[in-house]
Each structure stands twice: as C-alpha cells, then as structure tokens.
Short mmCIF file of C-alpha atoms in Angstrom, two decimals:
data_model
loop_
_atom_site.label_atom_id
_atom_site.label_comp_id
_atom_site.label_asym_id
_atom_site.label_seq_id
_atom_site.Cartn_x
_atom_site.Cartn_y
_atom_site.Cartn_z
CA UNK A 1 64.96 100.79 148.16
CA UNK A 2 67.79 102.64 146.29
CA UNK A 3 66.98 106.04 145.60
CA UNK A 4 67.18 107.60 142.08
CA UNK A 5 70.08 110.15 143.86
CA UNK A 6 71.86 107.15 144.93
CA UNK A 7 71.48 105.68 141.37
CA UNK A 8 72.76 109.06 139.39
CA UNK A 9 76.08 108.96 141.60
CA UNK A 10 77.66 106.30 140.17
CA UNK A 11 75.95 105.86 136.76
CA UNK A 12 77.69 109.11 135.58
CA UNK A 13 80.53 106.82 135.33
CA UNK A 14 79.07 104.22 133.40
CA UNK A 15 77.89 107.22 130.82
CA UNK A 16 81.45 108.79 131.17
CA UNK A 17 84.16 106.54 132.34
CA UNK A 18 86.72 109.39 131.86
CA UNK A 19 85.00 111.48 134.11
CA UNK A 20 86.69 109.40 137.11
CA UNK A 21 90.15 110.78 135.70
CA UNK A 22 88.89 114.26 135.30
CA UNK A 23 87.19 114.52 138.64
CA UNK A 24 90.37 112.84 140.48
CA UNK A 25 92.34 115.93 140.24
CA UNK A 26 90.13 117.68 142.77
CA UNK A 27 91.54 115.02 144.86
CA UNK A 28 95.52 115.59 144.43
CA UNK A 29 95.65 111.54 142.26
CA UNK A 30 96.51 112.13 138.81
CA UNK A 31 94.81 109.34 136.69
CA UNK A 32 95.53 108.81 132.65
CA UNK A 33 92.28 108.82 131.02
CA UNK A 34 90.76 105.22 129.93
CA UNK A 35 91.55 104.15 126.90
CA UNK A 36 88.75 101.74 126.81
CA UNK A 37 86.48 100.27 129.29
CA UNK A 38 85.03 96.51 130.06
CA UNK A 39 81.74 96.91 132.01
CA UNK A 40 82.23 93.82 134.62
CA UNK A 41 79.13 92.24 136.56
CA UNK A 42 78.59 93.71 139.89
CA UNK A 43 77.76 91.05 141.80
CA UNK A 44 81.18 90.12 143.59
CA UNK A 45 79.04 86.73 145.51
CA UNK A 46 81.31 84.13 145.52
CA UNK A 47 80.19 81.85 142.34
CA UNK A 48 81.50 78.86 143.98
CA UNK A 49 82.62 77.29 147.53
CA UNK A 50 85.58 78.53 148.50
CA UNK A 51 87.30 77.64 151.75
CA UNK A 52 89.95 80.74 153.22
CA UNK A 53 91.21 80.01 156.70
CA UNK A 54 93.81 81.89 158.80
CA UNK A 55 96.31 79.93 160.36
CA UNK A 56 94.75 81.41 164.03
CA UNK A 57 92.29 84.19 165.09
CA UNK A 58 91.90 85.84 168.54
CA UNK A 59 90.02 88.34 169.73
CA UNK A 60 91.94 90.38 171.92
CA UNK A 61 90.22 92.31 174.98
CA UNK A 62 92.79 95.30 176.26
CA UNK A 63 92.42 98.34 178.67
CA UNK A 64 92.22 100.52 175.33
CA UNK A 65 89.35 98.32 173.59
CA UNK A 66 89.56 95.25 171.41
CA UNK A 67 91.52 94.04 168.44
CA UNK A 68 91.45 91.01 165.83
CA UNK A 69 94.88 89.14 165.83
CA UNK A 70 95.33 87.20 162.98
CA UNK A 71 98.53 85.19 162.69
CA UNK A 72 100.12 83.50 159.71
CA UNK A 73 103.38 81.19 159.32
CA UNK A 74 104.95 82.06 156.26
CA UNK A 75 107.25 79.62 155.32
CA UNK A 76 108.01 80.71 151.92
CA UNK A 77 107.21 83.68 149.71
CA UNK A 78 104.17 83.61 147.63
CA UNK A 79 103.10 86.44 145.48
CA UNK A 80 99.63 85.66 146.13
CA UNK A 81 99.56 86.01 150.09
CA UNK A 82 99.28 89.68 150.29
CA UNK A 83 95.65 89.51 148.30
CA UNK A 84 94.55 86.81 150.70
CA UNK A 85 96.17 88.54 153.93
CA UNK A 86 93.98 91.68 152.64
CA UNK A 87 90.76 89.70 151.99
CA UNK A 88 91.12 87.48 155.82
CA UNK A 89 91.56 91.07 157.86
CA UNK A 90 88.47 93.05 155.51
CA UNK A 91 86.27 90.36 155.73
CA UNK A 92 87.35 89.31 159.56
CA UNK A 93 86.37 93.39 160.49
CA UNK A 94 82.99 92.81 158.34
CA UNK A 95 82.32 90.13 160.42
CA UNK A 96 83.13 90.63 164.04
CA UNK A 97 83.57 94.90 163.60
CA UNK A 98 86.33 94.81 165.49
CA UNK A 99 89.75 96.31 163.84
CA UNK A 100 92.05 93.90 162.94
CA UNK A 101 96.07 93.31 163.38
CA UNK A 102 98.20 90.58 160.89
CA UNK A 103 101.07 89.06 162.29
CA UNK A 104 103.70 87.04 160.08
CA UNK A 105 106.00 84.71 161.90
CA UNK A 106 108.73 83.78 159.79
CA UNK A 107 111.83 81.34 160.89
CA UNK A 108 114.24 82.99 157.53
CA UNK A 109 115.33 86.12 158.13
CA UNK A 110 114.97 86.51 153.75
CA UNK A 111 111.09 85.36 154.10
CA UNK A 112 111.07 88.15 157.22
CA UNK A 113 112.24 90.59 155.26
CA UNK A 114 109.90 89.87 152.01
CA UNK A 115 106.64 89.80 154.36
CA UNK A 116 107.97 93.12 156.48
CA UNK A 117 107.20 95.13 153.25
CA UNK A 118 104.29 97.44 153.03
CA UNK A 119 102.17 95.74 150.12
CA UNK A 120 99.58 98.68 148.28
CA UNK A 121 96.47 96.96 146.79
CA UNK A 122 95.34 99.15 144.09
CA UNK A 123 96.70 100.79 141.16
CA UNK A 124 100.13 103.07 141.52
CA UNK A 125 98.72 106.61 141.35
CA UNK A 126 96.27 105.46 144.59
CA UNK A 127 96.67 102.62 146.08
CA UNK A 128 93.21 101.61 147.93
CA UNK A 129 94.24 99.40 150.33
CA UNK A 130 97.75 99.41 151.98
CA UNK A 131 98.80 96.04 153.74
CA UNK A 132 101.37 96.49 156.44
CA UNK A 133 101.64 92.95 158.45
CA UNK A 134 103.32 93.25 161.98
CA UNK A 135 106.47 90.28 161.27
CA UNK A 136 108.37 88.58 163.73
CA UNK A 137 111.44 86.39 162.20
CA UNK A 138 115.40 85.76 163.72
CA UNK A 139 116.16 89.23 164.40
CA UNK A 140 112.97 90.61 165.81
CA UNK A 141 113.13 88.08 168.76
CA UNK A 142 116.11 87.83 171.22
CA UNK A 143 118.44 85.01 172.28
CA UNK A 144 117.33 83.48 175.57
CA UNK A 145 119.99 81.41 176.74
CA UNK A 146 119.78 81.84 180.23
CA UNK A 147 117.54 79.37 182.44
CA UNK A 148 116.46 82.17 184.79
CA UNK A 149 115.55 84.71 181.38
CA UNK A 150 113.78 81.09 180.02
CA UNK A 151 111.89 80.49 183.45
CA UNK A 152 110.11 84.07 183.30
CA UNK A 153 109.04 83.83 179.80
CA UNK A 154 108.51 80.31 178.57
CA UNK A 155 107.05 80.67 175.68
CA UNK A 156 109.01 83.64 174.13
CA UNK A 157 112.25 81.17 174.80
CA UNK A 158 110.41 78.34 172.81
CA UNK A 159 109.07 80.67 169.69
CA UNK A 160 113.29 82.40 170.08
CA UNK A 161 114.43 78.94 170.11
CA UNK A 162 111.78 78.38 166.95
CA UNK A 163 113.15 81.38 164.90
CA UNK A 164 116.59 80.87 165.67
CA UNK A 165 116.36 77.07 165.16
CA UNK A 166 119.38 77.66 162.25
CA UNK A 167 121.62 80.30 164.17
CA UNK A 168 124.71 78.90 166.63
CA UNK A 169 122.19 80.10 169.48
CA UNK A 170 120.03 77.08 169.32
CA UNK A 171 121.72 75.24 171.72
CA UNK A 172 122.11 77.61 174.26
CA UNK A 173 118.37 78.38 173.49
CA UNK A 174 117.31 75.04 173.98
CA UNK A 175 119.72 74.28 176.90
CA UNK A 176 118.25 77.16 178.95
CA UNK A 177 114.62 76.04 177.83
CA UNK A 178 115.19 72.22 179.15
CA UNK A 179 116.47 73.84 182.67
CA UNK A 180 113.73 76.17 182.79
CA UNK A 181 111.00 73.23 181.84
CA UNK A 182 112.90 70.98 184.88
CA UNK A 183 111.97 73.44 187.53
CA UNK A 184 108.38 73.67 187.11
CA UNK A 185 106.26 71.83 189.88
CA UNK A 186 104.47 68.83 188.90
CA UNK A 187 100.98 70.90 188.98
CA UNK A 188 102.35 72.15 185.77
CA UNK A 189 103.45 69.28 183.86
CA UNK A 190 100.53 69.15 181.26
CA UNK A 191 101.19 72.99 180.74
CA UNK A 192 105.50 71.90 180.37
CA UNK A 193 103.91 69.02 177.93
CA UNK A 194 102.44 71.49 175.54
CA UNK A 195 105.38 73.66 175.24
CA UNK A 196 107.95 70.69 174.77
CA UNK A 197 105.66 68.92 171.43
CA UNK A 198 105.29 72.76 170.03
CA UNK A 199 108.96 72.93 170.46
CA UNK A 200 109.46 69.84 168.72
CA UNK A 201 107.19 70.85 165.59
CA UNK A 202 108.78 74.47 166.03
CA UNK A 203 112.36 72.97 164.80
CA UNK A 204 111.28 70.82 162.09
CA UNK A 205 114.39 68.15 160.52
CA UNK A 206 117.20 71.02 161.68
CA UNK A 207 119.94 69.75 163.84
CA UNK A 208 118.52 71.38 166.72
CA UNK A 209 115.85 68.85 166.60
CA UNK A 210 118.49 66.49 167.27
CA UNK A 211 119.92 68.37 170.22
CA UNK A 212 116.39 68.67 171.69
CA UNK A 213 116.09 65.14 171.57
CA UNK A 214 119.18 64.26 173.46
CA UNK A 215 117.85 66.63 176.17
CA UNK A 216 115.01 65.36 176.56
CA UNK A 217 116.07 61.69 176.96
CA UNK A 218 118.15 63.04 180.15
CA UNK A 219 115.18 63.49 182.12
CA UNK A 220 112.61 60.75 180.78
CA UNK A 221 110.29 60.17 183.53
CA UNK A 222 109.70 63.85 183.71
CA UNK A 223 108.39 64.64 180.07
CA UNK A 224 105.27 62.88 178.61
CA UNK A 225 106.19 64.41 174.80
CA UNK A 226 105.66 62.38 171.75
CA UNK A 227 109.97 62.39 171.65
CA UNK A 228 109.92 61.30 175.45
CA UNK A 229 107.42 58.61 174.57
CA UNK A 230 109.44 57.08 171.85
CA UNK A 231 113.14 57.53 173.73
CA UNK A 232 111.32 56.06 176.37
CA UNK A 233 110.27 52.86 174.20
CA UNK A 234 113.12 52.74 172.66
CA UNK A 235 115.28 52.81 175.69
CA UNK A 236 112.36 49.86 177.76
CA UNK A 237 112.92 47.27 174.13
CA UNK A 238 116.66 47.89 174.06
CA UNK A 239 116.48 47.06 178.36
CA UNK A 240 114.25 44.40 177.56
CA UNK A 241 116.82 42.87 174.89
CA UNK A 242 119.79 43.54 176.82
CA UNK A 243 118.43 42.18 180.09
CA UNK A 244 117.83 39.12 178.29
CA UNK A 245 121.49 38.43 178.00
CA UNK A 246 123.63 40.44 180.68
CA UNK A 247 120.76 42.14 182.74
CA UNK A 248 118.25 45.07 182.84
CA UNK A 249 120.86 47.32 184.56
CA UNK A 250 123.45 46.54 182.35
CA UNK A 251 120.86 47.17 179.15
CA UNK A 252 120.37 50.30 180.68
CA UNK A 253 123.78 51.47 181.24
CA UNK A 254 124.58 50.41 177.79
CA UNK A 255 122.04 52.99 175.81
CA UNK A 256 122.81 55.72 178.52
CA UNK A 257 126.65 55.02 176.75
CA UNK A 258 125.16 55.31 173.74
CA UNK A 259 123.42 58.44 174.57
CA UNK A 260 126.75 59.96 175.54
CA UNK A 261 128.55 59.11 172.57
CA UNK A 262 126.66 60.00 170.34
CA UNK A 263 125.74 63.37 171.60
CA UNK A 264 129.16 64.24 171.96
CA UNK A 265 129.46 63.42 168.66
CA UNK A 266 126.62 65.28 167.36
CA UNK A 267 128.35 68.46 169.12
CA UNK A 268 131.57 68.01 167.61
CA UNK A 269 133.53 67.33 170.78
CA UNK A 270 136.31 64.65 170.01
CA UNK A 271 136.38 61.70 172.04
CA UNK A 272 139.84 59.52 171.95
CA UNK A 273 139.56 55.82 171.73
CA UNK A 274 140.09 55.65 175.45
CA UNK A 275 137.52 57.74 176.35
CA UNK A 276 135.36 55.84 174.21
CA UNK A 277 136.06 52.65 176.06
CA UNK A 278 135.55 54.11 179.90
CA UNK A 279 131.96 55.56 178.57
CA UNK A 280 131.09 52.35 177.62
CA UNK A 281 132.58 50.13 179.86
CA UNK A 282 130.56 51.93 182.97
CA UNK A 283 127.83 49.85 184.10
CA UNK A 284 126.26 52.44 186.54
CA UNK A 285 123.30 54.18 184.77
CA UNK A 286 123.43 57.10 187.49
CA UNK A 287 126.91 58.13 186.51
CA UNK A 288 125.77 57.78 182.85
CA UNK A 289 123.08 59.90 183.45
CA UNK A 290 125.40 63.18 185.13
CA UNK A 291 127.70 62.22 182.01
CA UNK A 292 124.63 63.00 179.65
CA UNK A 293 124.07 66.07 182.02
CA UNK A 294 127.79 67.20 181.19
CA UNK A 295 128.03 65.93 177.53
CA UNK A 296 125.24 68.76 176.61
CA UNK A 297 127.62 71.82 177.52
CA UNK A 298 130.97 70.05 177.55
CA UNK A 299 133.76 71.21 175.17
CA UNK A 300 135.99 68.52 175.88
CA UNK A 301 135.39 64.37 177.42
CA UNK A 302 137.82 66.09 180.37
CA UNK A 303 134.33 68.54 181.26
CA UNK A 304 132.17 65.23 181.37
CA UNK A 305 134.57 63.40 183.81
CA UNK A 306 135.18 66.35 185.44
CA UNK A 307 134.33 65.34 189.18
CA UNK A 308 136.93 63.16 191.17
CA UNK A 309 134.40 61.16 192.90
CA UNK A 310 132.13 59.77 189.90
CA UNK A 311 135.59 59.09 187.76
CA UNK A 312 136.09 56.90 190.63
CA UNK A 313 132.86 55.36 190.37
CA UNK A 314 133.32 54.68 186.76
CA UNK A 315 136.31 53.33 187.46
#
C-alpha cells in the first residue's frame, strides 16, 4: 500500500508546480518557473503492441562481473535513434539487472561521427539521461592487410575489411583475408564458411564486392559460400556448354580466361591486344588458375606471366 508520506512527496507538486523551480536551486540547476502546466496521465503502460528489437544482445561474463552488449548498425542518421537507443539499454537493465554497454558500428566515417556524440535526454538546464554509445566506424578499426595480421584475428580483418569496404585498403584487406581463410585446416571449414557469407553481406553493391568475388572463384572447391555456390554453377553450365562443342577442358580454360580478363580489368591494369589473345588462347586451366593467382596483386600483364616456365606452358 502507498503510504500517505509517500503520497504528500510528490503531490506538493501537483498543488505547486513552481515549487520544482524554487526547490531546484538547492540543487545547483537553475529552472525558469512554469508558465503553465498540463497534468498528463500517469500510467506510462504501453496503450498498444509495440515491437522494439536491438539488432543483437549478449550478455557478457568477465573477470570484473557482467555487462549487457547491445549492438546496432547504423546505416544512416535518424534523429529518432538516440530515444530508442535510451529506451533498449533502460529497459534491457530493468530486465536482466545487469548494466548495459551500446555499441554503434558504422561503415561512413560522417554516420561515425554523428552517432560518437554524447546525446542528453532531458531538458538543457539538467539533462536526465545522458546517452554516450561506444562507435566503431573507418577510423576506429585498423587496416589488416597482411595474411599473417589476418590469420590471428579473423574476424577483426573481416569487420576492417567491412568498415573500410570504400577506402583504397579494401583490396589489400580482402587479399590478406582470402590467404588467411586458405590456410585454415579442413576441421574449420564451416567456421571459414561463416566468415566468408558475413563478408559478403558486410560489403554490400561496393566494388569490393566485386573483388571478393574474383577471389573467391580462385579457390572454388575450397569455399561452400552462397558466391562460391553460384561461381561454381556458373562455371559447371558454361563447362557443360562448352564441352558440348570443343570439350570440358577447353570450357574450362575458357571461363578461367575470362576470369583473368576481366579482373584485370576491374583493377585497372591495361592489357594490350596481345596479351589479350595469349590469355585466351591457353587451353591449360592450371596455368589459368596461377594467372588468376597473379592477376589479384599484379600491376602490370608482365607480373601475371611473370615465371619462365608457365609462359612456356602457355605457349
């Protein structure tokens, strides 16, 4: 039962709404006095269904106790996050009693920058709540491009190669990421599966996607992604079609020249008309393949013939 004490307390400001003003300046928070006041209803049960879910939740169990982690991915700004990121950590610690953390990944360094700032709830002379989300964007995660860095940290190098899906980087990112994938043992191929489709829906329609693509059709019979799958369909029709007519090695050899050319191209290396003949004019699909290898770091068609004894081969 509510006592008549408990009652008195905040009635005194139903009788005297100025009072909270007057009183306020015991506190240090200067107030103007009301004007005029709108007595609201006090029940604050929610009238209606209404569904709120955070993108992901985890309850995280540490030497020094436990914490909430709640993680959005902000994608653009919206005036009306900060309320909701304030309602899904009070009513996440009113639920579980466990203190919570917010944690805004954001792939624009401008979106970074807007969710980085400390967002008061509340009016200006005392705030009430003060929301200050922990955000990781572009510049708060480093450039990974080396396949030993990649191999010790997996997925850091696929959420760097996320954020910096736009920067130059990316390529070196994804390069190193690829190598890194390659020399995991085949107990952890479901584990390399996961990482390789979040890494595909981490770089969206950007022209990393692309390059991520061509490396994964180097290696086919190694990933089980969606983008394997499909390469690999792609690449068994265009055998079955060619092998109609000239042969399933020679249908092979012929998309592997594809593959080449049109990587190079996609990486801005120039290819002379000559070049372009030899590429396609090799019919052996294993010197394709270490010409795909090249064609993802080579600056020039001289890197991707580079060795003697496979020029000879292709010759």
């Amino acid at each position: 039962m509510v006592s008549s004490s408990h009652e008195a307390l905040h009635r005194i400001f139903q009788e005297d709404p100025g009072l909270f003003a007057r009183a306020a300046r015991n506190l240090g928070a200067t107030f103007p006095p009301p004007l005029s006041t709108v007595e609201l209803s006090t029940d604050l049960t929610e009238t209606r269904p209404l569904e709120r879910r955070v993108d992901t939740l985890l309850q995280m169990n540490t030497e020094d106790g436990s914490f909430l982690l709640a993680v959005e991915s902000q994608s653009e700004p919206d005036p009306r996050k900060p309320a909701s990121w304030a309602y899904y950590l009070a009513y996440a610690y009113a639920k579980y009693r466990i203190p919570p953390v917010l944690l805004v990944v954001c792939a624009d360094r401008g979106k970074a920058t807007w969710a980085a700032r400390q967002f008061d709830i509340g009016p200006r002379p005392w705030p009430s709540l003060t929301l200050r989300p922990l955000v990781l964007g572009p510049d708060d995660v480093p450039v990974i491009a080396s396949p030993d860095e990649a191999a010790r940290d997996i997925p850091l190098t696929v959420l760097s190669a996320a954020l910096h899906r736009r920067d130059p980087d990316a390529d070196a990112i994804l390069n190193a990421l690829a190598k890194a994938l390659k020399g995991l043992s085949a107990d952890d191929e479901s584990t390399a599966a996961t990482y390789i489709e979040l890494m595909e829906q981490g770089l969206g329609k950007t022209p990393a996607a692309e390059i991520w693509r061509h490396l994964m059709a180097v290696d086919l019979s190694f990933f089980q992604s969606q983008t394997a799958q499909q390469l690999r369909a792609e690449g068994e029709t265009k055998g079955r079609v060619e092998g109609r007519a000239e042969g399933r090695v020679e249908g092979r050899a012929e998309g592997r020249a594809e593959a080449v050319l049109v990587l190079l191209g996609h990486r801005g290396v120039e290819v002379s008309e000559e070049d372009r003949e030899r590429i396609i004019g090799c019919g052996d699909p294993d010197v394709l393949d270490q010409w795909l290898k090249r064609a993802l770091t080579a600056t020039s068609t001289a890197e991707v013939f580079a060795s003697a004894g496979e020029a000879g081969l292709a010759d």
